JSON list of C-alpha atoms in Angstrom, two decimals:
[
{"chain": "A", "resi": 1032, "resn": "UNK", "atom": "CA", "xyz": [0.22, -0.34, -0.03]},
{"chain": "A", "resi": 1033, "resn": "UNK", "atom": "CA", "xyz": [1.30, 3.65, -1.28]},
{"chain": "A", "resi": 1034, "resn": "UNK", "atom": "CA", "xyz": [0.70, 6.88, 0.75]},
{"chain": "A", "resi": 1035, "resn": "UNK", "atom": "CA", "xyz": [-0.89, 9.33, -1.19]},
{"chain": "A", "resi": 1036, "resn": "UNK", "atom": "CA", "xyz": [1.15, 12.65, -1.33]},
{"chain": "A", "resi": 1037, "resn": "UNK", "atom": "CA", "xyz": [0.23, 15.65, -3.33]},
{"chain": "A", "resi": 1038, "resn": "UNK", "atom": "CA", "xyz": [2.88, 17.78, -5.01]},
{"chain": "A", "resi": 1039, "resn": "UNK", "atom": "CA", "xyz": [2.61, 20.66, -7.85]},
{"chain": "A", "resi": 1040, "resn": "UNK", "atom": "CA", "xyz": [5.77, 21.61, -9.85]},
{"chain": "A", "resi": 1041, "resn": "UNK", "atom": "CA", "xyz": [6.37, 24.90, -12.00]},
{"chain": "A", "resi": 1042, "resn": "UNK", "atom": "CA", "xyz": [7.24, 24.83, -15.27]},
{"chain": "A", "resi": 1043, "resn": "UNK", "atom": "CA", "xyz": [9.20, 28.23, -16.00]},
{"chain": "A", "resi": 1044, "resn": "UNK", "atom": "CA", "xyz": [9.76, 28.70, -19.91]},
{"chain": "A", "resi": 1045, "resn": "UNK", "atom": "CA", "xyz": [12.22, 31.45, -21.04]},
{"chain": "A", "resi": 1046, "resn": "UNK", "atom": "CA", "xyz": [11.23, 33.48, -24.54]},
{"chain": "A", "resi": 1047, "resn": "UNK", "atom": "CA", "xyz": [13.00, 31.09, -26.43]},
{"chain": "A", "resi": 1048, "resn": "UNK", "atom": "CA", "xyz": [10.86, 28.27, -24.88]},
{"chain": "A", "resi": 1049, "resn": "UNK", "atom": "CA", "xyz": [13.83, 26.71, -22.84]},
{"chain": "A", "resi": 1050, "resn": "UNK", "atom": "CA", "xyz": [12.69, 25.25, -19.56]},
{"chain": "A", "resi": 1051, "resn": "UNK", "atom": "CA", "xyz": [14.45, 25.33, -16.28]},
{"chain": "A", "resi": 1052, "resn": "UNK", "atom": "CA", "xyz": [15.08, 22.20, -14.30]},
{"chain": "A", "resi": 1053, "resn": "UNK", "atom": "CA", "xyz": [17.13, 20.78, -11.63]},
{"chain": "A", "resi": 1054, "resn": "UNK", "atom": "CA", "xyz": [19.05, 17.72, -10.93]},
{"chain": "A", "resi": 1055, "resn": "UNK", "atom": "CA", "xyz": [18.15, 15.75, -8.31]},
{"chain": "A", "resi": 1056, "resn": "UNK", "atom": "CA", "xyz": [20.31, 12.82, -6.73]},
{"chain": "A", "resi": 1057, "resn": "UNK", "atom": "CA", "xyz": [19.10, 10.82, -4.11]},
{"chain": "A", "resi": 1058, "resn": "UNK", "atom": "CA", "xyz": [19.68, 7.06, -2.84]},
{"chain": "A", "resi": 1059, "resn": "UNK", "atom": "CA", "xyz": [15.74, 6.38, -3.19]},
{"chain": "A", "resi": 1060, "resn": "UNK", "atom": "CA", "xyz": [15.17, 7.76, -6.65]},
{"chain": "A", "resi": 1061, "resn": "UNK", "atom": "CA", "xyz": [18.44, 8.13, -7.64]},
{"chain": "A", "resi": 1062, "resn": "UNK", "atom": "CA", "xyz": [19.74, 11.47, -10.46]},
{"chain": "A", "resi": 1063, "resn": "UNK", "atom": "CA", "xyz": [16.51, 12.71, -12.38]},
{"chain": "A", "resi": 1064, "resn": "UNK", "atom": "CA", "xyz": [15.54, 15.93, -13.79]},
{"chain": "A", "resi": 1065, "resn": "UNK", "atom": "CA", "xyz": [12.46, 17.51, -12.61]},
{"chain": "A", "resi": 1066, "resn": "UNK", "atom": "CA", "xyz": [11.04, 21.22, -12.79]},
{"chain": "A", "resi": 1067, "resn": "UNK", "atom": "CA", "xyz": [10.95, 23.14, -9.49]},
{"chain": "A", "resi": 1068, "resn": "UNK", "atom": "CA", "xyz": [8.54, 21.69, -7.09]},
{"chain": "A", "resi": 1069, "resn": "UNK", "atom": "CA", "xyz": [7.65, 19.28, -4.31]},
{"chain": "A", "resi": 1070, "resn": "UNK", "atom": "CA", "xyz": [4.82, 18.18, -1.91]},
{"chain": "A", "resi": 1071, "resn": "UNK", "atom": "CA", "xyz": [2.37, 20.50, -0.93]},
{"chain": "A", "resi": 1072, "resn": "UNK", "atom": "CA", "xyz": [1.85, 22.10, 2.65]},
{"chain": "A", "resi": 1073, "resn": "UNK", "atom": "CA", "xyz": [-1.41, 20.85, 4.92]},
{"chain": "A", "resi": 1074, "resn": "UNK", "atom": "CA", "xyz": [-4.12, 23.17, 3.84]},
{"chain": "A", "resi": 1075, "resn": "UNK", "atom": "CA", "xyz": [-1.78, 24.70, 0.79]},
{"chain": "A", "resi": 1076, "resn": "UNK", "atom": "CA", "xyz": [-3.21, 24.41, -2.73]},
{"chain": "A", "resi": 1077, "resn": "UNK", "atom": "CA", "xyz": [-1.05, 23.41, -5.64]},
{"chain": "A", "resi": 1078, "resn": "UNK", "atom": "CA", "xyz": [-0.86, 26.75, -6.89]},
{"chain": "A", "resi": 1079, "resn": "UNK", "atom": "CA", "xyz": [0.12, 27.83, -3.56]},
{"chain": "A", "resi": 1080, "resn": "UNK", "atom": "CA", "xyz": [2.36, 24.96, -3.20]},
{"chain": "A", "resi": 1081, "resn": "UNK", "atom": "CA", "xyz": [4.15, 25.44, -6.94]},
{"chain": "A", "resi": 1082, "resn": "UNK", "atom": "CA", "xyz": [4.82, 28.93, -5.79]},
{"chain": "A", "resi": 1083, "resn": "UNK", "atom": "CA", "xyz": [6.22, 28.45, -2.63]},
{"chain": "A", "resi": 1084, "resn": "UNK", "atom": "CA", "xyz": [8.48, 25.76, -4.10]},
{"chain": "A", "resi": 1085, "resn": "UNK", "atom": "CA", "xyz": [9.18, 28.21, -6.43]},
{"chain": "A", "resi": 1086, "resn": "UNK", "atom": "CA", "xyz": [10.50, 30.58, -4.38]},
{"chain": "A", "resi": 1087, "resn": "UNK", "atom": "CA", "xyz": [12.18, 28.61, -2.03]},
{"chain": "A", "resi": 1088, "resn": "UNK", "atom": "CA", "xyz": [14.36, 26.54, -4.11]},
{"chain": "A", "resi": 1089, "resn": "UNK", "atom": "CA", "xyz": [15.39, 29.40, -7.10]},
{"chain": "A", "resi": 1090, "resn": "UNK", "atom": "CA", "xyz": [15.03, 32.58, -4.64]},
{"chain": "A", "resi": 1091, "resn": "UNK", "atom": "CA", "xyz": [12.58, 33.93, -7.84]},
{"chain": "A", "resi": 1092, "resn": "UNK", "atom": "CA", "xyz": [9.98, 35.85, -6.59]},
{"chain": "A", "resi": 1093, "resn": "UNK", "atom": "CA", "xyz": [8.55, 37.85, -9.87]},
{"chain": "A", "resi": 1094, "resn": "UNK", "atom": "CA", "xyz": [6.78, 34.53, -11.44]},
{"chain": "A", "resi": 1095, "resn": "UNK", "atom": "CA", "xyz": [3.47, 33.47, -10.45]},
{"chain": "A", "resi": 1096, "resn": "UNK", "atom": "CA", "xyz": [2.04, 30.18, -11.72]},
{"chain": "A", "resi": 1097, "resn": "UNK", "atom": "CA", "xyz": [-0.24, 30.17, -14.69]},
{"chain": "A", "resi": 1098, "resn": "UNK", "atom": "CA", "xyz": [-2.46, 27.75, -15.46]},
{"chain": "A", "resi": 1099, "resn": "UNK", "atom": "CA", "xyz": [-2.31, 24.30, -14.89]},
{"chain": "A", "resi": 1100, "resn": "UNK", "atom": "CA", "xyz": [-0.13, 22.66, -18.09]},
{"chain": "A", "resi": 1101, "resn": "UNK", "atom": "CA", "xyz": [-0.64, 18.68, -16.76]},
{"chain": "A", "resi": 1102, "resn": "UNK", "atom": "CA", "xyz": [-0.83, 16.22, -14.23]},
{"chain": "A", "resi": 1103, "resn": "UNK", "atom": "CA", "xyz": [0.87, 12.97, -13.39]},
{"chain": "A", "resi": 1104, "resn": "UNK", "atom": "CA", "xyz": [1.32, 10.58, -10.88]},
{"chain": "A", "resi": 1105, "resn": "UNK", "atom": "CA", "xyz": [3.78, 8.23, -9.89]},
{"chain": "A", "resi": 1106, "resn": "UNK", "atom": "CA", "xyz": [5.63, 5.50, -7.18]},
{"chain": "A", "resi": 1107, "resn": "UNK", "atom": "CA", "xyz": [8.39, 6.30, -5.66]},
{"chain": "A", "resi": 1108, "resn": "UNK", "atom": "CA", "xyz": [10.13, 5.93, -1.97]},
{"chain": "A", "resi": 1109, "resn": "UNK", "atom": "CA", "xyz": [10.40, 8.70, 0.40]},
{"chain": "A", "resi": 1110, "resn": "UNK", "atom": "CA", "xyz": [12.00, 8.39, 3.40]},
{"chain": "A", "resi": 1111, "resn": "UNK", "atom": "CA", "xyz": [11.79, 5.00, 3.13]},
{"chain": "A", "resi": 1112, "resn": "UNK", "atom": "CA", "xyz": [7.78, 4.86, 2.85]},
{"chain": "A", "resi": 1113, "resn": "UNK", "atom": "CA", "xyz": [6.17, 3.72, -0.59]},
{"chain": "A", "resi": 1114, "resn": "UNK", "atom": "CA", "xyz": [4.17, 6.65, -1.67]},
{"chain": "A", "resi": 1115, "resn": "UNK", "atom": "CA", "xyz": [2.01, 7.18, -4.81]},
{"chain": "A", "resi": 1116, "resn": "UNK", "atom": "CA", "xyz": [2.81, 11.26, -5.46]},
{"chain": "A", "resi": 1117, "resn": "UNK", "atom": "CA", "xyz": [-0.07, 13.03, -7.34]},
{"chain": "A", "resi": 1118, "resn": "UNK", "atom": "CA", "xyz": [1.49, 16.62, -9.20]},
{"chain": "A", "resi": 1119, "resn": "UNK", "atom": "CA", "xyz": [0.40, 19.18, -10.85]},
{"chain": "A", "resi": 1120, "resn": "UNK", "atom": "CA", "xyz": [2.78, 21.03, -13.60]},
{"chain": "A", "resi": 1121, "resn": "UNK", "atom": "CA", "xyz": [1.90, 24.94, -13.72]},
{"chain": "A", "resi": 1122, "resn": "UNK", "atom": "CA", "xyz": [3.21, 27.03, -16.62]},
{"chain": "A", "resi": 1123, "resn": "UNK", "atom": "CA", "xyz": [4.63, 30.21, -16.51]},
{"chain": "A", "resi": 1124, "resn": "UNK", "atom": "CA", "xyz": [6.98, 32.70, -18.09]},
{"chain": "A", "resi": 1125, "resn": "UNK", "atom": "CA", "xyz": [10.34, 34.21, -16.49]},
{"chain": "A", "resi": 1126, "resn": "UNK", "atom": "CA", "xyz": [13.34, 35.71, -18.29]},
{"chain": "A", "resi": 1127, "resn": "UNK", "atom": "CA", "xyz": [16.39, 33.19, -18.29]},
{"chain": "A", "resi": 1128, "resn": "UNK", "atom": "CA", "xyz": [18.89, 33.52, -15.31]},
{"chain": "A", "resi": 1129, "resn": "UNK", "atom": "CA", "xyz": [20.42, 31.47, -12.37]},
{"chain": "A", "resi": 1130, "resn": "UNK", "atom": "CA", "xyz": [18.71, 31.25, -8.99]},
{"chain": "A", "resi": 1131, "resn": "UNK", "atom": "CA", "xyz": [19.29, 33.88, -6.43]},
{"chain": "A", "resi": 1132, "resn": "UNK", "atom": "CA", "xyz": [20.32, 34.19, -2.97]},
{"chain": "A", "resi": 1133, "resn": "UNK", "atom": "CA", "xyz": [21.64, 31.66, -0.51]},
{"chain": "A", "resi": 1134, "resn": "UNK", "atom": "CA", "xyz": [19.95, 28.42, -1.61]},
{"chain": "A", "resi": 1135, "resn": "UNK", "atom": "CA", "xyz": [22.48, 25.49, -0.56]},
{"chain": "A", "resi": 1136, "resn": "UNK", "atom": "CA", "xyz": [20.43, 24.32, 2.79]},
{"chain": "A", "resi": 1137, "resn": "UNK", "atom": "CA", "xyz": [17.24, 24.11, 0.52]},
{"chain": "A", "resi": 1138, "resn": "UNK", "atom": "CA", "xyz": [18.88, 22.14, -2.13]},
{"chain": "A", "resi": 1139, "resn": "UNK", "atom": "CA", "xyz": [21.04, 19.95, 0.12]},
{"chain": "A", "resi": 1140, "resn": "UNK", "atom": "CA", "xyz": [17.70, 18.93, 1.94]},
{"chain": "A", "resi": 1141, "resn": "UNK", "atom": "CA", "xyz": [16.05, 18.28, -1.50]},
{"chain": "A", "resi": 1142, "resn": "UNK", "atom": "CA", "xyz": [18.79, 16.28, -3.21]},
{"chain": "A", "resi": 1143, "resn": "UNK", "atom": "CA", "xyz": [19.02, 19.44, -5.73]},
{"chain": "A", "resi": 1144, "resn": "UNK", "atom": "CA", "xyz": [22.62, 19.02, -7.37]},
{"chain": "A", "resi": 1145, "resn": "UNK", "atom": "CA", "xyz": [22.28, 21.87, -9.95]},
{"chain": "A", "resi": 1146, "resn": "UNK", "atom": "CA", "xyz": [20.00, 23.86, -11.86]},
{"chain": "A", "resi": 1147, "resn": "UNK", "atom": "CA", "xyz": [19.99, 24.30, -15.95]},
{"chain": "A", "resi": 1148, "resn": "UNK", "atom": "CA", "xyz": [18.09, 25.97, -18.75]},
{"chain": "A", "resi": 1149, "resn": "UNK", "atom": "CA", "xyz": [17.23, 22.70, -21.61]},
{"chain": "A", "resi": 1150, "resn": "UNK", "atom": "CA", "xyz": [16.14, 23.76, -24.89]},
{"chain": "A", "resi": 1151, "resn": "UNK", "atom": "CA", "xyz": [13.84, 21.17, -26.60]},
{"chain": "A", "resi": 1152, "resn": "UNK", "atom": "CA", "xyz": [16.91, 19.94, -28.54]},
{"chain": "A", "resi": 1153, "resn": "UNK", "atom": "CA", "xyz": [18.83, 19.46, -25.62]},
{"chain": "A", "resi": 1154, "resn": "UNK", "atom": "CA", "xyz": [15.97, 17.66, -23.82]},
{"chain": "A", "resi": 1155, "resn": "UNK", "atom": "CA", "xyz": [16.19, 15.21, -27.32]},
{"chain": "A", "resi": 1156, "resn": "UNK", "atom": "CA", "xyz": [19.78, 14.72, -26.84]},
{"chain": "A", "resi": 1157, "resn": "UNK", "atom": "CA", "xyz": [20.46, 13.63, -22.82]},
{"chain": "A", "resi": 1158, "resn": "UNK", "atom": "CA", "xyz": [20.31, 10.30, -21.34]},
{"chain": "A", "resi": 1159, "resn": "UNK", "atom": "CA", "xyz": [19.57, 11.16, -17.43]},
{"chain": "A", "resi": 1160, "resn": "UNK", "atom": "CA", "xyz": [16.06, 10.58, -16.86]},
{"chain": "A", "resi": 1161, "resn": "UNK", "atom": "CA", "xyz": [13.69, 13.00, -16.80]},
{"chain": "A", "resi": 1162, "resn": "UNK", "atom": "CA", "xyz": [10.12, 13.59, -14.87]},
{"chain": "A", "resi": 1163, "resn": "UNK", "atom": "CA", "xyz": [7.73, 13.64, -16.36]},
{"chain": "A", "resi": 1164, "resn": "UNK", "atom": "CA", "xyz": [9.65, 10.75, -19.05]},
{"chain": "A", "resi": 1165, "resn": "UNK", "atom": "CA", "xyz": [6.79, 12.58, -21.20]},
{"chain": "A", "resi": 1166, "resn": "UNK", "atom": "CA", "xyz": [8.35, 16.16, -20.96]},
{"chain": "A", "resi": 1167, "resn": "UNK", "atom": "CA", "xyz": [9.52, 16.53, -24.27]},
{"chain": "A", "resi": 1168, "resn": "UNK", "atom": "CA", "xyz": [6.55, 15.51, -26.05]},
{"chain": "A", "resi": 1169, "resn": "UNK", "atom": "CA", "xyz": [4.71, 17.53, -23.96]},
{"chain": "A", "resi": 1170, "resn": "UNK", "atom": "CA", "xyz": [7.00, 20.65, -24.68]},
{"chain": "A", "resi": 1171, "resn": "UNK", "atom": "CA", "xyz": [6.47, 20.03, -28.59]},
{"chain": "A", "resi": 1172, "resn": "UNK", "atom": "CA", "xyz": [2.96, 20.11, -28.26]},
{"chain": "A", "resi": 1173, "resn": "UNK", "atom": "CA", "xyz": [3.15, 23.19, -26.13]},
{"chain": "A", "resi": 1174, "resn": "UNK", "atom": "CA", "xyz": [5.00, 24.72, -29.37]},
{"chain": "A", "resi": 1175, "resn": "UNK", "atom": "CA", "xyz": [2.84, 23.86, -31.86]},
{"chain": "A", "resi": 1176, "resn": "UNK", "atom": "CA", "xyz": [-0.26, 23.93, -30.12]},
{"chain": "A", "resi": 1177, "resn": "UNK", "atom": "CA", "xyz": [0.04, 26.35, -27.30]},
{"chain": "A", "resi": 1178, "resn": "UNK", "atom": "CA", "xyz": [-1.62, 26.12, -24.01]},
{"chain": "A", "resi": 1179, "resn": "UNK", "atom": "CA", "xyz": [-4.02, 23.31, -23.78]},
{"chain": "A", "resi": 1180, "resn": "UNK", "atom": "CA", "xyz": [-7.93, 24.53, -22.82]},
{"chain": "A", "resi": 1181, "resn": "UNK", "atom": "CA", "xyz": [-8.05, 21.58, -19.98]},
{"chain": "A", "resi": 1182, "resn": "UNK", "atom": "CA", "xyz": [-5.17, 20.34, -18.23]},
{"chain": "A", "resi": 1183, "resn": "UNK", "atom": "CA", "xyz": [-3.34, 17.42, -19.94]},
{"chain": "A", "resi": 1184, "resn": "UNK", "atom": "CA", "xyz": [-3.83, 14.31, -17.52]},
{"chain": "A", "resi": 1185, "resn": "UNK", "atom": "CA", "xyz": [-0.82, 11.67, -18.24]},
{"chain": "A", "resi": 1186, "resn": "UNK", "atom": "CA", "xyz": [-2.45, 9.09, -15.63]},
{"chain": "A", "resi": 1187, "resn": "UNK", "atom": "CA", "xyz": [-0.08, 6.99, -13.59]},
{"chain": "A", "resi": 1188, "resn": "UNK", "atom": "CA", "xyz": [3.29, 6.42, -14.94]},
{"chain": "A", "resi": 1189, "resn": "UNK", "atom": "CA", "xyz": [4.83, 3.19, -13.77]},
{"chain": "A", "resi": 1190, "resn": "UNK", "atom": "CA", "xyz": [8.32, 3.93, -14.86]},
{"chain": "A", "resi": 1191, "resn": "UNK", "atom": "CA", "xyz": [8.43, 7.45, -13.55]},
{"chain": "A", "resi": 1192, "resn": "UNK", "atom": "CA", "xyz": [12.25, 7.99, -14.51]},
{"chain": "A", "resi": 1193, "resn": "UNK", "atom": "CA", "xyz": [13.62, 6.20, -17.72]},
{"chain": "A", "resi": 1194, "resn": "UNK", "atom": "CA", "xyz": [16.45, 8.32, -19.89]},
{"chain": "A", "resi": 1195, "resn": "UNK", "atom": "CA", "xyz": [15.20, 10.70, -21.94]},
{"chain": "A", "resi": 1196, "resn": "UNK", "atom": "CA", "xyz": [14.74, 9.80, -25.63]},
{"chain": "A", "resi": 1197, "resn": "UNK", "atom": "CA", "xyz": [17.47, 9.11, -27.88]},
{"chain": "A", "resi": 1198, "resn": "UNK", "atom": "CA", "xyz": [19.42, 7.65, -25.69]}
]
């Protein structure tokens, strides 16, 4: 039996369509790339959680979550407890820049090794796992069609961290 966990992330896109992501490493999940975000606090809405996590992990205070882009569920182990995490991912626009402020303690606690901006071409060529693995296809659809009229529901993704396409 898995413990349910609610989380929110924020997809910050620069004007050229690159997305900001963090490289995480921990003993339970391993190395993977994911957008800023994390678990919701009691009483917190997904939108509030996405904004808080972005602020805590990047120091950016001038980016607000836009519409919900997609949702997905995935299983992993957190602090030794099997969880099924339900995530909502919000869209946002922002300038291409590095995180600001003293984030070392927050990054150490979350297992964040570094952040970087990924172009669509970068995502197609890397070999490290990506959360969610469908991100390159979702970004391509976003570029072609614009934001969806309703959030995309990826459902339960059984293998949440396979190699990125092209590996």
